[in-house]
Amino acid sequence: MAVALVVAAGRGERLGSSGPKAFATLAGRPMLEWSLEALRSIPAVERVVVALPEGAERPRGTVAVRGGATRSQSVRAALAAAGPGEPDDVVIVHDAARPLAEASLFERCLAELGDADAVVAAAPVTDTIKETGVDRVVERTLDRSRLWAVQTPQVFRRAALEQALSQPDEVLDAATDDAGLVEAQGGTVLIVPAPATNLKITTPVDLELAELLLRVRRAVR
Ligand code: CTP
Ligand code: MG
C-alpha cells in the first residue's frame, strides 16, 4: 500500500492565471483534479494528502494540509500530515502541475521501486545539451544517451524521503526535486521511462498544449 502526496500550493506566477495554478481550469475541471482522478483509480493508494494554498477547499477524499513557502516545504508538510508510518512504507510524490500523468505511469513507478530508495519518472532527452561557462562559451556537449528530463511521479521509501526532508530549509529550497535530495544523501534512485507528454504546466502555452492532449485522450477513449 502507498500514500500519495500531491503538492498544489504554488502560486503559478509564470502561468499568470487569476488564482492558484492547481485550480486553473484545464479541459473542464481544476488542474489538480486530473492527478487526483488518476490516483483514485490505483488500488495500492490508500490515502492522498494534498498540500494546498491558503483558502483552497479540500478536494473530496483527500487529507488537506496548508503548503509551505517552497515546493519542498510543501512536500514536507504533506508527509507530516500523512501520519506516522514505517520506514519501508511507500510514498508517492506528485506535482499538481503535471495533470497528464496517467495511472499506468504511477503504477509502473510503484512496481519498479524494489530495493531502491526512490524511483523517478523521466523522459529521455531529445535535444542535444551543451554546458557553458561564463559568457555562454560552450565547455562541453553532454552524452545525450545518458540524460533524462525528470518529472513526477517520484516514489520513495518513507525513511529515505523523511531523511531527505529533515535537512535545513536552505538545503531543501535549493533542490528542484526530492529525489535529488535522496541522491545527495547517497540513496539509490532509479529512472522509469515516461512520455514527454507528461508535461509540467508552467506557462500559458503549456496549458493550451495540455488542453489539446487531454481532449484527444478523451476522444480516443
Ligand atoms: N508547489 C507547492 N508549494 C510551493 C511551491 C510549489 O506545493 N510553495 C507545487 C506547485 O503547486 C506545483 C509544483 O509544486 O504543483 C511545482 O511547482 P511549480 O511548477 O513551480 O508551480 P508554482 O510554484 O505554482 O509556479 P510558479 O513557480 O510559476 O509560481
Ligand atoms: Mg514554483
mmCIF file of C-alpha atoms and ligand atoms in Angstrom:
data_model
loop_
_atom_site.group_PDB
_atom_site.id
_atom_site.type_symbol
_atom_site.label_atom_id
_atom_site.label_comp_id
_atom_site.label_asym_id
_atom_site.label_seq_id
_atom_site.Cartn_x
_atom_site.Cartn_y
_atom_site.Cartn_z
ATOM 1 C CA MET A 1 0.000 0.000 0.000
ATOM 2 C CA ALA A 2 1.106 3.572 -0.578
ATOM 3 C CA VAL A 3 0.392 7.120 0.477
ATOM 4 C CA ALA A 4 0.355 9.816 -2.218
ATOM 5 C CA LEU A 5 1.411 13.418 -1.580
ATOM 6 C CA VAL A 6 0.221 15.909 -4.198
ATOM 7 C CA VAL A 7 1.762 19.348 -3.977
ATOM 8 C CA ALA A 8 -0.608 22.039 -5.205
ATOM 9 C CA ALA A 9 0.309 25.032 -3.063
ATOM 10 C CA GLY A 10 2.251 27.058 -5.625
ATOM 11 C CA ARG A 11 1.089 30.453 -6.817
ATOM 12 C CA GLY A 12 1.587 29.821 -10.514
ATOM 13 C CA GLU A 13 3.296 33.136 -11.155
ATOM 14 C CA ARG A 14 4.625 32.099 -14.562
ATOM 15 C CA LEU A 15 1.172 30.940 -15.674
ATOM 16 C CA GLY A 16 -0.290 34.253 -14.629
ATOM 17 C CA SER A 17 -3.815 32.916 -14.031
ATOM 18 C CA SER A 18 -6.105 34.815 -11.673
ATOM 19 C CA GLY A 19 -5.927 32.195 -8.875
ATOM 20 C CA PRO A 20 -3.501 29.434 -7.850
ATOM 21 C CA LYS A 21 -2.267 27.312 -10.781
ATOM 22 C CA ALA A 22 -3.553 23.976 -9.445
ATOM 23 C CA PHE A 23 -7.097 25.335 -9.632
ATOM 24 C CA ALA A 24 -6.844 26.810 -13.123
ATOM 25 C CA THR A 25 -9.430 25.214 -15.418
ATOM 26 C CA LEU A 26 -7.977 22.540 -17.660
ATOM 27 C CA ALA A 27 -10.232 20.684 -20.104
ATOM 28 C CA GLY A 28 -13.265 21.482 -17.994
ATOM 29 C CA ARG A 29 -12.052 20.922 -14.454
ATOM 30 C CA PRO A 30 -9.475 22.220 -11.975
ATOM 31 C CA MET A 31 -5.969 21.081 -12.967
ATOM 32 C CA LEU A 32 -5.474 19.292 -9.629
ATOM 33 C CA GLU A 33 -8.481 17.025 -10.309
ATOM 34 C CA TRP A 34 -6.711 15.253 -13.185
ATOM 35 C CA SER A 35 -3.973 13.977 -10.873
ATOM 36 C CA LEU A 36 -6.469 13.077 -8.153
ATOM 37 C CA GLU A 37 -8.567 11.089 -10.642
ATOM 38 C CA ALA A 38 -5.518 9.057 -11.679
ATOM 39 C CA LEU A 39 -4.529 8.410 -8.060
ATOM 40 C CA ARG A 40 -8.067 7.429 -7.001
ATOM 41 C CA SER A 41 -8.077 4.707 -9.638
ATOM 42 C CA ILE A 42 -4.979 2.971 -8.204
ATOM 43 C CA PRO A 43 -5.905 0.278 -5.654
ATOM 44 C CA ALA A 44 -2.481 0.460 -3.920
ATOM 45 C CA VAL A 45 -3.015 4.134 -2.992
ATOM 46 C CA GLU A 46 -4.683 4.120 0.421
ATOM 47 C CA ARG A 47 -4.506 7.826 1.192
ATOM 48 C CA VAL A 48 -3.961 11.045 -0.748
ATOM 49 C CA VAL A 49 -2.616 14.122 1.035
ATOM 50 C CA VAL A 50 -2.829 17.426 -0.828
ATOM 51 C CA ALA A 51 -0.726 20.492 0.030
ATOM 52 C CA LEU A 52 -2.951 23.453 -0.750
ATOM 53 C CA PRO A 53 -2.623 27.216 -0.987
ATOM 54 C CA GLU A 54 -4.303 29.329 1.653
ATOM 55 C CA GLY A 55 -8.080 29.407 1.345
ATOM 56 C CA ALA A 56 -8.409 26.454 -1.056
ATOM 57 C CA GLU A 57 -11.127 23.887 -0.412
ATOM 58 C CA ARG A 58 -10.168 20.300 0.439
ATOM 59 C CA PRO A 59 -10.778 18.032 -2.563
ATOM 60 C CA ARG A 60 -13.119 15.083 -1.988
ATOM 61 C CA GLY A 61 -11.487 12.038 -0.427
ATOM 62 C CA THR A 62 -8.195 13.718 0.431
ATOM 63 C CA VAL A 63 -6.375 14.849 3.554
ATOM 64 C CA ALA A 64 -5.594 18.540 3.132
ATOM 65 C CA VAL A 65 -2.688 20.493 4.578
ATOM 66 C CA ARG A 66 -1.529 24.061 4.093
ATOM 67 C CA GLY A 67 1.503 24.147 1.794
ATOM 68 C CA GLY A 68 4.864 25.634 2.705
ATOM 69 C CA ALA A 69 6.828 28.591 1.353
ATOM 70 C CA THR A 70 8.601 26.413 -1.242
ATOM 71 C CA ARG A 71 7.797 23.199 -3.058
ATOM 72 C CA SER A 72 9.992 21.027 -0.821
ATOM 73 C CA GLN A 73 8.470 22.567 2.264
ATOM 74 C CA SER A 74 5.046 21.678 0.881
ATOM 75 C CA VAL A 75 6.195 18.070 0.397
ATOM 76 C CA ARG A 76 7.454 18.049 3.980
ATOM 77 C CA ALA A 77 4.139 19.413 5.285
ATOM 78 C CA ALA A 78 2.200 16.809 3.300
ATOM 79 C CA LEU A 79 4.372 13.965 4.584
ATOM 80 C CA ALA A 80 3.815 15.135 8.160
ATOM 81 C CA ALA A 81 0.058 15.237 7.535
ATOM 82 C CA ALA A 82 0.137 11.664 6.213
ATOM 83 C CA GLY A 83 0.533 10.480 9.803
ATOM 84 C CA PRO A 84 3.049 8.040 11.246
ATOM 85 C CA GLY A 85 4.412 5.186 9.168
ATOM 86 C CA GLU A 86 7.054 2.504 8.875
ATOM 87 C CA PRO A 87 10.481 3.140 7.269
ATOM 88 C CA ASP A 88 9.653 0.748 4.418
ATOM 89 C CA ASP A 89 6.308 2.355 3.607
ATOM 90 C CA VAL A 90 5.892 3.625 0.067
ATOM 91 C CA VAL A 91 5.275 7.340 -0.561
ATOM 92 C CA ILE A 92 4.363 8.808 -3.937
ATOM 93 C CA VAL A 93 5.167 12.495 -4.516
ATOM 94 C CA HIS A 94 3.443 14.233 -7.408
ATOM 95 C CA ASP A 95 3.108 17.809 -8.675
ATOM 96 C CA ALA A 96 -0.418 19.026 -9.366
ATOM 97 C CA ALA A 97 1.310 20.906 -12.199
ATOM 98 C CA ARG A 98 1.635 17.549 -14.065
ATOM 99 C CA PRO A 99 -2.014 16.764 -14.772
ATOM 100 C CA LEU A 100 -1.210 14.424 -17.673
ATOM 101 C CA ALA A 101 0.406 11.728 -15.517
ATOM 102 C CA GLU A 102 -1.653 8.598 -16.146
ATOM 103 C CA ALA A 103 -2.485 5.881 -13.625
ATOM 104 C CA SER A 104 -0.322 3.466 -15.608
ATOM 105 C CA LEU A 105 2.735 5.680 -15.041
ATOM 106 C CA PHE A 106 2.129 5.787 -11.267
ATOM 107 C CA GLU A 107 1.732 2.017 -11.297
ATOM 108 C CA ARG A 108 4.962 1.450 -13.228
ATOM 109 C CA CYS A 109 6.851 3.644 -10.752
ATOM 110 C CA LEU A 110 5.376 1.723 -7.821
ATOM 111 C CA ALA A 111 6.252 -1.610 -9.427
ATOM 112 C CA GLU A 112 9.890 -0.624 -10.031
ATOM 113 C CA LEU A 113 10.794 0.535 -6.501
ATOM 114 C CA GLY A 114 12.149 -2.839 -5.387
ATOM 115 C CA ASP A 115 15.293 -2.322 -3.286
ATOM 116 C CA ALA A 116 15.852 1.266 -4.443
ATOM 117 C CA ASP A 117 15.298 4.298 -2.211
ATOM 118 C CA ALA A 118 13.433 6.162 -4.920
ATOM 119 C CA VAL A 119 12.060 5.868 -8.426
ATOM 120 C CA VAL A 120 11.505 8.870 -10.679
ATOM 121 C CA ALA A 121 9.534 9.194 -13.884
ATOM 122 C CA ALA A 122 11.685 10.795 -16.554
ATOM 123 C CA ALA A 123 11.704 11.261 -20.312
ATOM 124 C CA PRO A 124 14.765 10.637 -22.450
ATOM 125 C CA VAL A 125 16.275 13.956 -23.533
ATOM 126 C CA THR A 126 15.807 14.538 -27.255
ATOM 127 C CA ASP A 127 17.711 17.808 -27.631
ATOM 128 C CA THR A 128 21.486 17.977 -27.630
ATOM 129 C CA ILE A 129 22.554 19.538 -24.326
ATOM 130 C CA LYS A 130 25.619 21.758 -24.059
ATOM 131 C CA GLU A 131 27.179 23.046 -20.877
ATOM 132 C CA THR A 132 28.549 26.586 -20.876
ATOM 133 C CA GLY A 133 30.793 28.665 -18.699
ATOM 134 C CA VAL A 134 30.848 32.428 -18.429
ATOM 135 C CA ASP A 135 29.709 34.426 -21.471
ATOM 136 C CA ARG A 136 27.842 31.406 -22.856
ATOM 137 C CA VAL A 137 31.051 29.801 -24.097
ATOM 138 C CA VAL A 138 30.444 26.079 -24.547
ATOM 139 C CA GLU A 139 32.586 23.904 -22.325
ATOM 140 C CA ARG A 140 31.207 20.527 -23.328
ATOM 141 C CA THR A 141 28.460 18.637 -25.087
ATOM 142 C CA LEU A 142 26.903 16.076 -22.807
ATOM 143 C CA ASP A 143 26.303 12.448 -23.810
ATOM 144 C CA ARG A 144 22.595 12.596 -24.574
ATOM 145 C CA SER A 145 22.100 8.839 -24.350
ATOM 146 C CA ARG A 146 22.605 9.117 -20.587
ATOM 147 C CA LEU A 147 20.399 12.160 -19.980
ATOM 148 C CA TRP A 148 16.844 12.201 -18.650
ATOM 149 C CA ALA A 149 14.397 15.049 -18.086
ATOM 150 C CA VAL A 150 12.977 14.350 -14.642
ATOM 151 C CA GLN A 151 9.266 14.541 -13.896
ATOM 152 C CA THR A 152 6.886 13.461 -11.198
ATOM 153 C CA PRO A 153 5.582 11.000 -10.024
ATOM 154 C CA GLN A 154 8.510 10.116 -7.799
ATOM 155 C CA VAL A 155 8.135 7.132 -5.462
ATOM 156 C CA PHE A 156 10.114 6.775 -2.232
ATOM 157 C CA ARG A 157 10.714 4.522 0.697
ATOM 158 C CA ARG A 158 9.382 6.616 3.540
ATOM 159 C CA ALA A 159 12.645 6.557 5.521
ATOM 160 C CA ALA A 160 14.648 7.906 2.565
ATOM 161 C CA LEU A 161 12.184 10.729 1.923
ATOM 162 C CA GLU A 162 11.939 11.626 5.612
ATOM 163 C CA GLN A 163 15.704 11.766 5.937
ATOM 164 C CA ALA A 164 15.999 13.920 2.805
ATOM 165 C CA LEU A 165 13.337 16.345 4.005
ATOM 166 C CA SER A 166 14.709 16.603 7.524
ATOM 167 C CA GLN A 167 17.518 18.858 6.250
ATOM 168 C CA PRO A 168 17.506 22.611 6.879
ATOM 169 C CA ASP A 169 15.188 24.790 4.774
ATOM 170 C CA GLU A 170 18.075 26.280 2.778
ATOM 171 C CA VAL A 171 19.142 22.807 1.575
ATOM 172 C CA LEU A 172 15.557 21.964 0.661
ATOM 173 C CA ASP A 173 14.952 25.244 -1.083
ATOM 174 C CA ALA A 174 17.955 24.755 -3.363
ATOM 175 C CA ALA A 175 16.567 21.427 -4.605
ATOM 176 C CA THR A 176 14.220 21.236 -7.597
ATOM 177 C CA ASP A 177 13.232 17.642 -6.927
ATOM 178 C CA ASP A 178 13.016 15.407 -3.895
ATOM 179 C CA ALA A 179 14.915 12.541 -5.487
ATOM 180 C CA GLY A 180 17.880 14.900 -5.852
ATOM 181 C CA LEU A 181 17.954 15.232 -2.075
ATOM 182 C CA VAL A 182 17.912 11.440 -1.720
ATOM 183 C CA GLU A 183 20.776 11.088 -4.249
ATOM 184 C CA ALA A 184 22.811 13.684 -2.372
ATOM 185 C CA GLN A 185 22.485 11.558 0.751
ATOM 186 C CA GLY A 186 23.824 8.515 -1.086
ATOM 187 C CA GLY A 187 20.454 6.891 -1.804
ATOM 188 C CA THR A 188 19.767 4.782 -4.881
ATOM 189 C CA VAL A 189 17.426 6.461 -7.345
ATOM 190 C CA LEU A 190 16.073 4.617 -10.367
ATOM 191 C CA ILE A 191 14.598 6.142 -13.550
ATOM 192 C CA VAL A 192 11.355 4.881 -15.030
ATOM 193 C CA PRO A 193 10.967 5.969 -18.669
ATOM 194 C CA ALA A 194 7.943 8.238 -19.060
ATOM 195 C CA PRO A 195 6.364 10.014 -22.011
ATOM 196 C CA ALA A 196 7.380 13.613 -22.693
ATOM 197 C CA THR A 197 3.629 14.324 -22.840
ATOM 198 C CA ASN A 198 3.631 14.151 -19.016
ATOM 199 C CA LEU A 199 4.482 17.820 -19.237
ATOM 200 C CA LYS A 200 4.641 20.370 -16.454
ATOM 201 C CA ILE A 201 2.252 23.279 -16.774
ATOM 202 C CA THR A 202 4.421 26.325 -16.273
ATOM 203 C CA THR A 203 3.391 28.947 -18.835
ATOM 204 C CA PRO A 204 0.154 29.644 -20.768
ATOM 205 C CA VAL A 205 1.357 27.693 -23.819
ATOM 206 C CA ASP A 206 1.772 24.575 -21.640
ATOM 207 C CA LEU A 207 -1.845 24.939 -20.551
ATOM 208 C CA GLU A 208 -3.007 25.130 -24.170
ATOM 209 C CA LEU A 209 -0.966 22.078 -25.116
ATOM 210 C CA ALA A 210 -2.262 20.092 -22.124
ATOM 211 C CA GLU A 211 -5.815 21.044 -23.018
ATOM 212 C CA LEU A 212 -5.334 19.657 -26.535
ATOM 213 C CA LEU A 213 -3.689 16.456 -25.288
ATOM 214 C CA LEU A 214 -6.445 15.808 -22.741
ATOM 215 C CA ARG A 215 -9.182 16.417 -25.320
ATOM 216 C CA VAL A 216 -7.531 13.954 -27.710
ATOM 217 C CA ARG A 217 -7.153 11.425 -24.888
ATOM 218 C CA ARG A 218 -10.860 11.789 -24.078
ATOM 219 C CA ALA A 219 -11.884 11.423 -27.707
ATOM 220 C CA VAL A 220 -9.814 8.245 -28.117
ATOM 221 C CA ARG A 221 -11.431 6.589 -25.074
HETATM 222 N N1 CTP B 1 4.301 23.948 -5.051
HETATM 223 C C1 CTP B 1 3.846 23.836 -3.732
HETATM 224 N N2 CTP B 1 4.245 24.740 -2.790
HETATM 225 C C2 CTP B 1 5.053 25.758 -3.119
HETATM 226 C C3 CTP B 1 5.524 25.895 -4.448
HETATM 227 C C4 CTP B 1 5.134 24.963 -5.404
HETATM 228 O O1 CTP B 1 3.083 22.912 -3.432
HETATM 229 N N3 CTP B 1 5.381 26.629 -2.173
HETATM 230 C C5 CTP B 1 3.859 22.981 -6.056
HETATM 231 C C6 CTP B 1 3.072 23.611 -7.193
HETATM 232 O O2 CTP B 1 1.709 23.763 -6.814
HETATM 233 C C7 CTP B 1 3.291 22.652 -8.339
HETATM 234 C C8 CTP B 1 4.649 22.031 -8.026
HETATM 235 O O3 CTP B 1 4.962 22.381 -6.682
HETATM 236 O O4 CTP B 1 2.310 21.630 -8.379
HETATM 237 C C9 CTP B 1 5.730 22.506 -8.994
HETATM 238 O O5 CTP B 1 5.932 23.893 -8.831
HETATM 239 P P1 CTP B 1 5.853 24.969 -9.981
HETATM 240 O O6 CTP B 1 5.575 24.314 -11.288
HETATM 241 O O7 CTP B 1 6.983 25.893 -9.828
HETATM 242 O O8 CTP B 1 4.457 25.712 -9.606
HETATM 243 P P2 CTP B 1 4.258 27.153 -8.996
HETATM 244 O O9 CTP B 1 5.255 27.403 -7.924
HETATM 245 O O10 CTP B 1 2.818 27.241 -8.657
HETATM 246 O O11 CTP B 1 4.526 28.092 -10.267
HETATM 247 P P3 CTP B 1 5.484 29.403 -10.341
HETATM 248 O O12 CTP B 1 6.856 28.920 -9.929
HETATM 249 O O13 CTP B 1 5.371 29.840 -11.752
HETATM 250 O O14 CTP B 1 4.909 30.389 -9.362
HETATM 251 MG MG MG B 2 7.394 27.460 -8.434
#
